[in-house]
mmCIF file of C-alpha atoms (C1' of nucleotides) in Angstrom:
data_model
loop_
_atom_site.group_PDB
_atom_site.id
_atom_site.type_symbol
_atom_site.label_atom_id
_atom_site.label_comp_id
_atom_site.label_asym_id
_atom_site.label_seq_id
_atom_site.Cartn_x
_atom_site.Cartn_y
_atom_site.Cartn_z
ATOM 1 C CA UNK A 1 3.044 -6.208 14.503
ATOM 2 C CA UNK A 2 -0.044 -5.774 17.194
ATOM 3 C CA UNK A 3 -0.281 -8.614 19.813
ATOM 4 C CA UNK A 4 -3.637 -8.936 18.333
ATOM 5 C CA UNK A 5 -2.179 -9.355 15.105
ATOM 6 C CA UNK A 6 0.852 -11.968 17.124
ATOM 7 C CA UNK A 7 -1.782 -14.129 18.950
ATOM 8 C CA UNK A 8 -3.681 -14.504 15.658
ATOM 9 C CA UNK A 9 -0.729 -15.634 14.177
ATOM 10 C CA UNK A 10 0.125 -17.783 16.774
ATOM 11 C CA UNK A 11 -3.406 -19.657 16.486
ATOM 12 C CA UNK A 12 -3.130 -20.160 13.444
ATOM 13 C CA UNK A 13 0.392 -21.663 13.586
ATOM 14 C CA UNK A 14 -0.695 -23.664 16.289
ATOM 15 C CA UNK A 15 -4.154 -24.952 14.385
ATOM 16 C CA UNK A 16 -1.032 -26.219 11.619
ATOM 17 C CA UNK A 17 0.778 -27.806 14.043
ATOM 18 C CA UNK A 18 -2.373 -29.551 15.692
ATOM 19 C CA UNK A 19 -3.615 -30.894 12.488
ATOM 20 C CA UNK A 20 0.679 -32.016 10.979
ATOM 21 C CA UNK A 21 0.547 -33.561 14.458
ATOM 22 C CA UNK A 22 -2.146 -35.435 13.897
ATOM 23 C CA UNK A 23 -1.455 -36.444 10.999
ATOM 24 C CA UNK A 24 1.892 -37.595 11.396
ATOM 25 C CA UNK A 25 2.428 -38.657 15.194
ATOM 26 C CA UNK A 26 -0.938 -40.247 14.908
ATOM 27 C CA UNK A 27 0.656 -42.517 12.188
ATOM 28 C CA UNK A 28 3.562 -42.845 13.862
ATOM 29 C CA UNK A 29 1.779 -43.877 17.001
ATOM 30 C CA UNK A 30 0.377 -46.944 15.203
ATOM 31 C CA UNK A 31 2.455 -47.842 13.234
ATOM 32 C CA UNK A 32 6.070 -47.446 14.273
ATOM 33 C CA UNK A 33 6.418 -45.864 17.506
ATOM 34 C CA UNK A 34 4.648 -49.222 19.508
ATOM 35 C CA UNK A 35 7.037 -51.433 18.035
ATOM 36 C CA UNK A 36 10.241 -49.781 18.735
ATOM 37 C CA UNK A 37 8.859 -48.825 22.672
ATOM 38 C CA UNK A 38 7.674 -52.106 23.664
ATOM 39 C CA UNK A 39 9.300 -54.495 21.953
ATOM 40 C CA UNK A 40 10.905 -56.387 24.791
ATOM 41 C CA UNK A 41 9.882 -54.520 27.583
ATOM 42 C CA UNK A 42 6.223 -56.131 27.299
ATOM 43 C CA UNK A 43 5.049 -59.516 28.399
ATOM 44 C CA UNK A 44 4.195 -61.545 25.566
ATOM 45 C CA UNK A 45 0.793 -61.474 25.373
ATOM 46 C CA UNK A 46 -0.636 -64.638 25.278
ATOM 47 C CA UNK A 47 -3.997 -64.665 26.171
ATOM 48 C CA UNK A 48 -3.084 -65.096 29.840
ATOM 49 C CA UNK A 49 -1.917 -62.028 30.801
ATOM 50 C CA UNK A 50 -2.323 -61.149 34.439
ATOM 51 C CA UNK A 51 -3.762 -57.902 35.737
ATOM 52 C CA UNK A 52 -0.742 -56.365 37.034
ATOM 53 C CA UNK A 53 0.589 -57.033 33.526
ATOM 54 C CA UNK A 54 -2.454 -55.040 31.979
ATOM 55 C CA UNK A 55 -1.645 -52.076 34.220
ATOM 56 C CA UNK A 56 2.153 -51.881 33.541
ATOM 57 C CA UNK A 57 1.067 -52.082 29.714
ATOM 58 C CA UNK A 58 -1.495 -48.851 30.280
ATOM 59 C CA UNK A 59 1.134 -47.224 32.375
ATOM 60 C CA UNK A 60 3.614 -47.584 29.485
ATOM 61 C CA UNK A 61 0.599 -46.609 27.336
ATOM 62 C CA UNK A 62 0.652 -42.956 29.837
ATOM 63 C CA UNK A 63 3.816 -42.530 29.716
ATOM 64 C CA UNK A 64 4.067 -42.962 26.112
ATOM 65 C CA UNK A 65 1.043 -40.232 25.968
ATOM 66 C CA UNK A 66 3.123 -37.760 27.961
ATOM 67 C CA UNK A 67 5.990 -38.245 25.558
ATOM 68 C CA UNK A 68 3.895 -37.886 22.520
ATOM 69 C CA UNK A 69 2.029 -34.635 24.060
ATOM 70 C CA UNK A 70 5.882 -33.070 24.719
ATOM 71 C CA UNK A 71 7.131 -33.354 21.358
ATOM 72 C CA UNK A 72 3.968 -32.299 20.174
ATOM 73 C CA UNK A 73 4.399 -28.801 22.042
ATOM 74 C CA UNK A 74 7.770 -29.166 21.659
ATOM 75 C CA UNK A 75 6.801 -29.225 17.303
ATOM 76 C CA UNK A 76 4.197 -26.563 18.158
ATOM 77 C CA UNK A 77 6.377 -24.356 19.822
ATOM 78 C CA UNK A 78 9.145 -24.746 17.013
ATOM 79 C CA UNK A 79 6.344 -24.406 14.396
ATOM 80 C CA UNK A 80 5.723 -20.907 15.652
ATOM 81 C CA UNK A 81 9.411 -20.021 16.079
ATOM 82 C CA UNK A 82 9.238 -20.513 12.170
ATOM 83 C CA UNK A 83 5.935 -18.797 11.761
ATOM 84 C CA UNK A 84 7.339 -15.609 13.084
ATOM 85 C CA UNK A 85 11.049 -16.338 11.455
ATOM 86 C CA UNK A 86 9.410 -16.370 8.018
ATOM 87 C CA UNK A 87 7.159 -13.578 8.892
ATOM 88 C CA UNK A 88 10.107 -11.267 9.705
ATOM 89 C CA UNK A 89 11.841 -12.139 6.752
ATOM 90 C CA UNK A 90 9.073 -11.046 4.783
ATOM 91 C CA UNK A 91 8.544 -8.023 6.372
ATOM 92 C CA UNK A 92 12.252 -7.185 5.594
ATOM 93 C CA UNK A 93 12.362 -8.274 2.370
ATOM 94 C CA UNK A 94 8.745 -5.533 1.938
ATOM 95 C CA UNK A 95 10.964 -3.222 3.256
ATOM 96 C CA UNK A 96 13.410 -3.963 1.069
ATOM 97 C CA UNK A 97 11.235 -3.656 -2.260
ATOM 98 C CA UNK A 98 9.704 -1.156 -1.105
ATOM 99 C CA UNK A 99 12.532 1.215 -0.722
ATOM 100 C CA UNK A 100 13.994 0.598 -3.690
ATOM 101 C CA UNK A 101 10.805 1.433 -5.421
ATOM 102 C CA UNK A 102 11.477 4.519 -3.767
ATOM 103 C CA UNK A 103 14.959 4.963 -4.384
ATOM 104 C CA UNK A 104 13.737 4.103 -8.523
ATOM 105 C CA UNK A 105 10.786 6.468 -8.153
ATOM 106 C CA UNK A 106 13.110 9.672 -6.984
ATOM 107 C CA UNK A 107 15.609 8.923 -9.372
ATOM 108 C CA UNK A 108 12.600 8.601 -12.459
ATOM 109 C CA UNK A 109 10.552 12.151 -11.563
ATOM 110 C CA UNK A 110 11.217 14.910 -13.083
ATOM 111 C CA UNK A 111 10.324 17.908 -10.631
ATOM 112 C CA UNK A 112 8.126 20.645 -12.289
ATOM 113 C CA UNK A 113 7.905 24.386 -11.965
ATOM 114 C CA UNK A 114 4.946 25.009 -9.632
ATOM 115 C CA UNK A 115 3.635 27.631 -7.833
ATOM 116 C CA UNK A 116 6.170 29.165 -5.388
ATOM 117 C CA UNK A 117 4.001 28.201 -2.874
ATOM 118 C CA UNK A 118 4.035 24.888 -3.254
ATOM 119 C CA UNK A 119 7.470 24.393 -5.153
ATOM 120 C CA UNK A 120 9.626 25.416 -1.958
ATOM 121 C CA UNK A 121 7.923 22.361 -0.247
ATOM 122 C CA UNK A 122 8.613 19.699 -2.476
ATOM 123 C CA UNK A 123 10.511 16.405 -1.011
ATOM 124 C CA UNK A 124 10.662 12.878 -2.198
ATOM 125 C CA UNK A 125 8.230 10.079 -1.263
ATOM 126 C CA UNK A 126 10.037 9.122 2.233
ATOM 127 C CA UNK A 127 10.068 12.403 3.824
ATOM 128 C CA UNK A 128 13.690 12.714 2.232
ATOM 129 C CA UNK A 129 14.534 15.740 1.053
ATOM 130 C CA UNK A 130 14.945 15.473 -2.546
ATOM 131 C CA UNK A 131 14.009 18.353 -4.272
ATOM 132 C CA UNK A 132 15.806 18.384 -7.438
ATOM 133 C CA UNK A 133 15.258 22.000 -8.233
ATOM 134 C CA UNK A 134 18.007 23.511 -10.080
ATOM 135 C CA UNK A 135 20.437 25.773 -8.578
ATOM 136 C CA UNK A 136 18.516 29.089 -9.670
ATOM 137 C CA UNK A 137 15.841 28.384 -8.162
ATOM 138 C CA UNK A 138 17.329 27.623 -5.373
ATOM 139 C CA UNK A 139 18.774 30.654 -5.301
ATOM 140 C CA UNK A 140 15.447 32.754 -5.558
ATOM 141 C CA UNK A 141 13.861 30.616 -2.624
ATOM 142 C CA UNK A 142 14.447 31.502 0.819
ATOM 143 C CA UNK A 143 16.006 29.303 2.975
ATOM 144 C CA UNK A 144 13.477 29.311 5.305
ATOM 145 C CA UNK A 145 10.734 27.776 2.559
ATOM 146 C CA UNK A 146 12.462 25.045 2.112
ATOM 147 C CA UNK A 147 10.361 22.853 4.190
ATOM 148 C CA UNK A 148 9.218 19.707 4.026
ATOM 149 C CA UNK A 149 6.144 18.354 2.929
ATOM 150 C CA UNK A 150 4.717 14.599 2.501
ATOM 151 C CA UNK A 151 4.327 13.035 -0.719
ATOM 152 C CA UNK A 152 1.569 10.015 -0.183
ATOM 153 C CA UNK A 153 0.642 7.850 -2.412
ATOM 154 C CA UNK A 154 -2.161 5.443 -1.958
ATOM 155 C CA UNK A 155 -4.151 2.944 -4.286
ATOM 156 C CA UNK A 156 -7.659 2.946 -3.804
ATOM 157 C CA UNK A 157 -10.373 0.348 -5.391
ATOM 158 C CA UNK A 158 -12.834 1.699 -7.104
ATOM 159 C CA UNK A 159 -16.261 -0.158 -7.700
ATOM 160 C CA UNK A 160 -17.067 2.185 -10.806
ATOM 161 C CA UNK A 161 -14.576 1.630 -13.246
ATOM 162 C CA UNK A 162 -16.360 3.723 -15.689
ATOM 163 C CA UNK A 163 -17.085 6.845 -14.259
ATOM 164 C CA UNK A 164 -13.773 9.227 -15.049
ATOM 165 C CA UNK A 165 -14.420 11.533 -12.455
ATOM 166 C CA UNK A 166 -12.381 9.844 -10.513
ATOM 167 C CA UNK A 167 -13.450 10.327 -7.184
ATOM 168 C CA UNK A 168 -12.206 10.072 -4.145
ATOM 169 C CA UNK A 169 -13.796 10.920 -0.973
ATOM 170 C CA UNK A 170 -11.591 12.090 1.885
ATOM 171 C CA UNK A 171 -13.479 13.906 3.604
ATOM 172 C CA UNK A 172 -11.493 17.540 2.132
ATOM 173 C CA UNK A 173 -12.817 19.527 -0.544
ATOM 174 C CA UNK A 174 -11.359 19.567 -3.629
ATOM 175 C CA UNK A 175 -11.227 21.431 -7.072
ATOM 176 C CA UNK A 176 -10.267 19.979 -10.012
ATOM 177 C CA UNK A 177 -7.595 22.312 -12.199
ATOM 178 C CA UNK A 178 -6.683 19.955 -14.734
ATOM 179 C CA UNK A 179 -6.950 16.997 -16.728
ATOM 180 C CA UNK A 180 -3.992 14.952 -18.585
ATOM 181 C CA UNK A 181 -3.634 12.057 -20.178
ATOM 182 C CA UNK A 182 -0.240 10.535 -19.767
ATOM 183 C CA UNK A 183 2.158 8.335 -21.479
ATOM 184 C CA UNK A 184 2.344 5.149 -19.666
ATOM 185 C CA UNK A 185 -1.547 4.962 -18.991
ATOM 186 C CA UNK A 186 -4.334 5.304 -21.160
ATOM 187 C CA UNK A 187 -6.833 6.516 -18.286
ATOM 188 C CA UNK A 188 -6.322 10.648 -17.739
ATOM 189 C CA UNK A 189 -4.990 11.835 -14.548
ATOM 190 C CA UNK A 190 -6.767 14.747 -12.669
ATOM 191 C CA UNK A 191 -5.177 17.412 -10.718
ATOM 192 C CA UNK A 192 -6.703 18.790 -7.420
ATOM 193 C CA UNK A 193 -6.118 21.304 -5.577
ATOM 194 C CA UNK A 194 -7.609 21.767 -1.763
ATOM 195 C CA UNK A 195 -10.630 23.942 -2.155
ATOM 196 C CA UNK A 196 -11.560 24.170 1.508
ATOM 197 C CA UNK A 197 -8.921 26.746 2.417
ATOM 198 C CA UNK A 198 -7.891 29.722 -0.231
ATOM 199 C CA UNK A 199 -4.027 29.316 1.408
ATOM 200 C CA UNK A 200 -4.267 25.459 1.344
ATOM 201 C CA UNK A 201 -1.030 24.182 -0.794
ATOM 202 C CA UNK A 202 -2.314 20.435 -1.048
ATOM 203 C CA UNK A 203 -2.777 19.109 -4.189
ATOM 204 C CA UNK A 204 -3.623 15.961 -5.366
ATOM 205 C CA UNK A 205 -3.428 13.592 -8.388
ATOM 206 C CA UNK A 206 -5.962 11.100 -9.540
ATOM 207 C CA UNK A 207 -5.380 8.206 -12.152
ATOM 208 C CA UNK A 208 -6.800 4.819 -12.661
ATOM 209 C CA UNK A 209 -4.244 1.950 -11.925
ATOM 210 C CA UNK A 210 -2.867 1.030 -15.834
ATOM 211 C CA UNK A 211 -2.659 -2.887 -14.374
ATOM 212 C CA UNK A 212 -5.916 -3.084 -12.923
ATOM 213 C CA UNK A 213 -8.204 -0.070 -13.550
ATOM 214 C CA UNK A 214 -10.457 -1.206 -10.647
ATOM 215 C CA UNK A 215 -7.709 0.911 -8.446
ATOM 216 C CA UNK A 216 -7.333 4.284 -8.165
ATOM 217 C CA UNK A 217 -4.323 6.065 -7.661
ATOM 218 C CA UNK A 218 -4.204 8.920 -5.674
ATOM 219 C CA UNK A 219 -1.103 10.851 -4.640
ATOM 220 C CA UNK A 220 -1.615 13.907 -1.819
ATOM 221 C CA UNK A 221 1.407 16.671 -1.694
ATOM 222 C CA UNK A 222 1.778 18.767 0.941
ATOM 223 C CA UNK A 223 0.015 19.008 4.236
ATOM 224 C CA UNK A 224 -3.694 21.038 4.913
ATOM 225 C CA UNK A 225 -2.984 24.147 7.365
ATOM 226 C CA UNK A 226 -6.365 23.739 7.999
ATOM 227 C CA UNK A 227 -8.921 21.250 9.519
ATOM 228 C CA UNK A 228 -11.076 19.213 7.198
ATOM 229 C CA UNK A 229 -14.630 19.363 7.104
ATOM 230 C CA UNK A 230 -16.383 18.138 10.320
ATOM 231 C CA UNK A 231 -19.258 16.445 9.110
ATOM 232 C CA UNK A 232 -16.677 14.515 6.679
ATOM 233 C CA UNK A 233 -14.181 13.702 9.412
ATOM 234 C CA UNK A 234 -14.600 9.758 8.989
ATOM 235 C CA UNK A 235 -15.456 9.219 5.804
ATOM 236 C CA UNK A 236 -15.934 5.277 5.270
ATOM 237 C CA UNK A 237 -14.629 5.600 1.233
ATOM 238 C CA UNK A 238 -16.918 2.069 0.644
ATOM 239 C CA UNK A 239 -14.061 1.515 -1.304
ATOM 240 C CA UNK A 240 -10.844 -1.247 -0.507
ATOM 241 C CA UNK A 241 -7.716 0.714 0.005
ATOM 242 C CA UNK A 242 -4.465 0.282 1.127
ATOM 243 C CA UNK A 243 -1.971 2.206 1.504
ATOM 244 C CA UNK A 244 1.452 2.224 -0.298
ATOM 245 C CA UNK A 245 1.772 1.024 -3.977
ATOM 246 C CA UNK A 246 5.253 0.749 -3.532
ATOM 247 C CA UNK A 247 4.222 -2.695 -2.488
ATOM 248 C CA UNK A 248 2.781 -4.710 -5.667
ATOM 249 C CA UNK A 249 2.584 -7.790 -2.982
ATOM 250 C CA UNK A 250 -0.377 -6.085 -0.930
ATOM 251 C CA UNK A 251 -2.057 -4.747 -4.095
ATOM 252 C CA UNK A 252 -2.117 -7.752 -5.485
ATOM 253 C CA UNK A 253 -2.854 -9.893 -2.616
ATOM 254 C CA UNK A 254 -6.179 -7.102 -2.328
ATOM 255 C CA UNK A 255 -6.918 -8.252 -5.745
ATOM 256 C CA UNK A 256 -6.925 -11.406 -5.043
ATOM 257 C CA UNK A 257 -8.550 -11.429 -1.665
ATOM 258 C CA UNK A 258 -12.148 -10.903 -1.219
ATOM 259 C CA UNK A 259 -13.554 -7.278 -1.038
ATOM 260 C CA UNK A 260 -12.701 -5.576 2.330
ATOM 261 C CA UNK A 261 -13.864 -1.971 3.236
ATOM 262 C CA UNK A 262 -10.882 -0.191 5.444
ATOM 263 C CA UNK A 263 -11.176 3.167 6.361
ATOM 264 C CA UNK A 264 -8.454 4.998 6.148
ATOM 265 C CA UNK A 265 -7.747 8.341 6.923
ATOM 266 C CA UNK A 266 -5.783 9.949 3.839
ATOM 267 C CA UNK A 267 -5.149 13.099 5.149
ATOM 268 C CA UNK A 268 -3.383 14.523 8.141
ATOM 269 C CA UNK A 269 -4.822 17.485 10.286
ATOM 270 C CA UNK A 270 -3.397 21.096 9.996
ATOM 271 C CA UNK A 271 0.257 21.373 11.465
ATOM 272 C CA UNK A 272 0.986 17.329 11.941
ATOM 273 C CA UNK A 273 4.368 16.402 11.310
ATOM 274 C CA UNK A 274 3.640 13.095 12.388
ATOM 275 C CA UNK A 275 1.037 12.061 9.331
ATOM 276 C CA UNK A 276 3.224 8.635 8.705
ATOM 277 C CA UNK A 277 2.501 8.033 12.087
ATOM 278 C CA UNK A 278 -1.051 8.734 12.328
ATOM 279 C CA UNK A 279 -1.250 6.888 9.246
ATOM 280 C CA UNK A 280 0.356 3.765 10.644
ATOM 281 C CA UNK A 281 -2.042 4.099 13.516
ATOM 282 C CA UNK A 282 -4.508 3.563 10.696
ATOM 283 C CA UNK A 283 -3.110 0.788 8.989
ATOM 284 C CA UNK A 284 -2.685 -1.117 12.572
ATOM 285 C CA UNK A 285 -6.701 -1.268 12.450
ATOM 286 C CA UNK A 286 -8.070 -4.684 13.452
ATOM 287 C CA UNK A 287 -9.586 -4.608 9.631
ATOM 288 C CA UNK A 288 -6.580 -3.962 8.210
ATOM 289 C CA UNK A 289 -4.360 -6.346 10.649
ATOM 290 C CA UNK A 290 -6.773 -8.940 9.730
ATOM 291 C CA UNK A 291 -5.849 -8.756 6.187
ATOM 292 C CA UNK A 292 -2.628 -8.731 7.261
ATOM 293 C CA UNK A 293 -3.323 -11.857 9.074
ATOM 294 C CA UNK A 294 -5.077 -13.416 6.238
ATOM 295 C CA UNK A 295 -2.105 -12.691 3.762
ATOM 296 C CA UNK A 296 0.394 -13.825 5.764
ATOM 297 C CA UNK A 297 -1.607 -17.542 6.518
ATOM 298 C CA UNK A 298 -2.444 -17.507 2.827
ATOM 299 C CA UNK A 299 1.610 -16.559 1.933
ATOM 300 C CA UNK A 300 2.423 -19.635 4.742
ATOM 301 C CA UNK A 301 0.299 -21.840 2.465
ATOM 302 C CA UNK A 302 0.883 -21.291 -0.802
ATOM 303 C CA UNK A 303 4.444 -20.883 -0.119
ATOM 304 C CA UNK A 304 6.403 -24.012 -1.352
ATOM 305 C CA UNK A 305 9.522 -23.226 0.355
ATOM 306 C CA UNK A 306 8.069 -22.747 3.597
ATOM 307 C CA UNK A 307 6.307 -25.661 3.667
ATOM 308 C CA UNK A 308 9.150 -27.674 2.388
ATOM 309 C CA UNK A 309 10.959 -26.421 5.016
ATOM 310 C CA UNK A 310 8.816 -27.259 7.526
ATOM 311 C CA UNK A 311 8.234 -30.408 5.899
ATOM 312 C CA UNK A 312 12.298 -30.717 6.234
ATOM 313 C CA UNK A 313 12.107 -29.490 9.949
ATOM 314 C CA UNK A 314 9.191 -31.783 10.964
ATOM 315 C CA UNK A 315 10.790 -34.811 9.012
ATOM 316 C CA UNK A 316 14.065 -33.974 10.524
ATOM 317 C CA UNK A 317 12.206 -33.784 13.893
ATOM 318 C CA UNK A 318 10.800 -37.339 13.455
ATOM 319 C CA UNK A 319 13.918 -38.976 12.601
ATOM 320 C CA UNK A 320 15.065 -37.696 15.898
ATOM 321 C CA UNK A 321 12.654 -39.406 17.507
ATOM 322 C CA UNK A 322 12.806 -43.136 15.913
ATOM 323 C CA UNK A 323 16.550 -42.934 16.373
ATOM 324 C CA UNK A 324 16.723 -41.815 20.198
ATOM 325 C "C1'" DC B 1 -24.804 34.272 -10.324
ATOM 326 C "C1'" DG B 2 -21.277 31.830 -8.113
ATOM 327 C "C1'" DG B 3 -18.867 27.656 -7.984
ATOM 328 C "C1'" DC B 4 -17.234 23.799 -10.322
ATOM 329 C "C1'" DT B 5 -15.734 21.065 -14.384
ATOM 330 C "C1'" DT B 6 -13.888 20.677 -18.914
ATOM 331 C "C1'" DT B 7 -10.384 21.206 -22.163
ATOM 332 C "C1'" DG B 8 -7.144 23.261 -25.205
ATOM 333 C "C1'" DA B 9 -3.175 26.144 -24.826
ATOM 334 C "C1'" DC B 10 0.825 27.240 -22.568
ATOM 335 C "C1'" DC B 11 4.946 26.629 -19.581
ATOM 336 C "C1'" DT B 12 8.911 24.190 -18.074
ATOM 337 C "C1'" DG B 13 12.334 20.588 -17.412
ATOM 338 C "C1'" DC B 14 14.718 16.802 -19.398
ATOM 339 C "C1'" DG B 15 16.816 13.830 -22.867
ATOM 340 C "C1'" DC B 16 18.825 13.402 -27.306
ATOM 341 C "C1'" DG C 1 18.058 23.529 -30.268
ATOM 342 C "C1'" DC C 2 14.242 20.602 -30.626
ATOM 343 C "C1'" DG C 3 10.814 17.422 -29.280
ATOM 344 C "C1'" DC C 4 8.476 15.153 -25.636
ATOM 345 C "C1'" DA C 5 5.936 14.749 -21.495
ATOM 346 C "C1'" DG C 6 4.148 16.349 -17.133
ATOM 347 C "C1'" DG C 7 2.026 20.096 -14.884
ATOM 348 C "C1'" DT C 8 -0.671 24.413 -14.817
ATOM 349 C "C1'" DC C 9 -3.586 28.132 -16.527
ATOM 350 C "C1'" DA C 10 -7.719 30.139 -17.896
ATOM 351 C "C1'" DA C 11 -11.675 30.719 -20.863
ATOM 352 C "C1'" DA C 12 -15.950 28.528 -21.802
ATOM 353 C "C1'" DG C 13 -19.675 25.841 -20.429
ATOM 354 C "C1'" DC C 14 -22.612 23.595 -17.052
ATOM 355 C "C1'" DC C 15 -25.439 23.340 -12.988
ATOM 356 C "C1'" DG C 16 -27.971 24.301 -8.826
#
DNA sequence: CGGCTTTGACCTGCGC
DNA sequence: GCGCAGGTCAAAGCCG
């Protein structure tokens, strides 16, 4: 997480706490908080009071304020500790989904004959290598092909849902090879291969989203040995994307969330081993990390264990306070 | 005329 | 061995 992304958080924990505390200690202020402090330690008021008496009630009245304003940090400060608490947990449990989509997806494709070219590059989705070629072919490729390429996969929206070209503007040139419809969707799925460079292995697949066909599907193999276009080099899709569909929670939260154009850059320049990187460089974007932001406030919210937690922790808090 | 798209045929791996 | 499904090929057509 950016600190951009933290302090944001933080805020917005903080506006929570603000608005609990003021709702709650303002209540208690009124209602049971003056009884149990002064009861006995103020001069009956009787209509006589003396001045000195008036000042040791607004000095009580201070101190009182202090206390209040210290357990109100004290409650901010623990609402945050649960902010980011819940926040890692959900990051772990992504993590968590999201690799055993992976683990489900390698174990579910069936690896195809390609060209040799291609073919000798193949790896599963997380840089792994699992090429399930059989054992002939791995005997007729070199050792040395057996390198490793990066599988992608990203879900893109798409404001034309009927146009079947499908697509996709990343700023590479493309030619289309092949059209097929498959089983578990009704919308075809095209096959591209990088036009830009005769020796370019990249291909890449294009198929409407069978849940929502607002999204597109794409999925990039292999890596360009050559630079992309220069006059394409950010190419703002006008499109919502985000990267992964391993993770059903962000596509759906993009459903459900109000348009937002991200650029992201889907490809990686010739000879970068580091694409996940570069493409986590892209993801941190202050667009993106404010949807981030906005998902995670909107998760905090909706969430009726977290806030019957913190209902529990605040409660717990408060009963604390009336007994000491 | 060259490049691109379309589309039916073909190839190949996997499951039964 | 056969059928199915995904992936690829290549001829035909389209377009600038």
């Amino acid at each position: 997480m950016s600190p951009k992304t933290a302090s944001t958080m933080k805020s917005r924990c903080l506006n929570t706490s603000l608005d609990l505390n003021l709702g709650t200690l303002g209540h208690m202020k009124e209602e049971e908080t003056p009884k149990r402090e002064y009861v006995g330690d103020l001069p009956h008021v009787d209509g006589k009071s003396s001045v000195k008496e008036e000042y040791e009630k607004a000095g009580l009245l201070v101190e009182e304020l202090h206390r209040m304003s210290s357990e109100n940090k004290r409650l901010t400060e623990m609402l945050v500790h649960v902010c980011e608490n819940y926040n890692a947990l959900q990051s772990h449990l992504k993590d968590l989904v999201k690799s055993k989509h992976t683990e489900q997806e390698s174990m579910n494709s069936r690896k195809r004959k390609a060209d040799s070219d291609y073919h000798g590059n193949m790896i599963g989705i997380n840089g792994n290598n699992e090429c399930s070629s059989s054992d002939e072919e791995s005997r007729k490729r070199p050792k040395e092909e057996t390198i490793k390429t990066k599988v992608k996969r990203f879900c893109v929206r798409s404001s034309d849902t009927s146009n079947n070209s499908l697509p996709v503007q990343d700023g590479y040139q493309w030619r289309k090879y092949g059209q097929k419809v498959t089983r578990d969707n009704p919308s075809p799925r095209a096959y591209f291969k990088c036009s830009f460079a005769p020796s370019c292995p990249v291909k890449k697949k294009v198929q409407r989203s069978a849940e929502d066909p607002s999204f597109l599907v794409v999925t990039y193999e292999g890596e360009h040995n050559h630079h992309k276009n220069p006059s394409q080099v950010e190419v703002s899709l006008g499109l919502s994307q985000c990267e992964n569909l391993e993770s059903p929670s962000i596509s759906a939260s993009m459903r459900s969330s109000a348009p937002t154009t991200v650029t992201l850059d889907l490809v990686q320049p010739a000879g970068l081993h580091d694409g996940a990187k570069k493409s986590n460089q892209e993801v941190e974007s202050p667009a993106f990390q404010q949807f981030l932001v906005q998902q995670m406030a909107s998760s905090l919210t909706k969430d009726p264990n977290f806030t019957s937690a913190l209902a529990a922790a605040i409660s717990g808090r408060i009963l604390d306070y009336t007994m000491n």
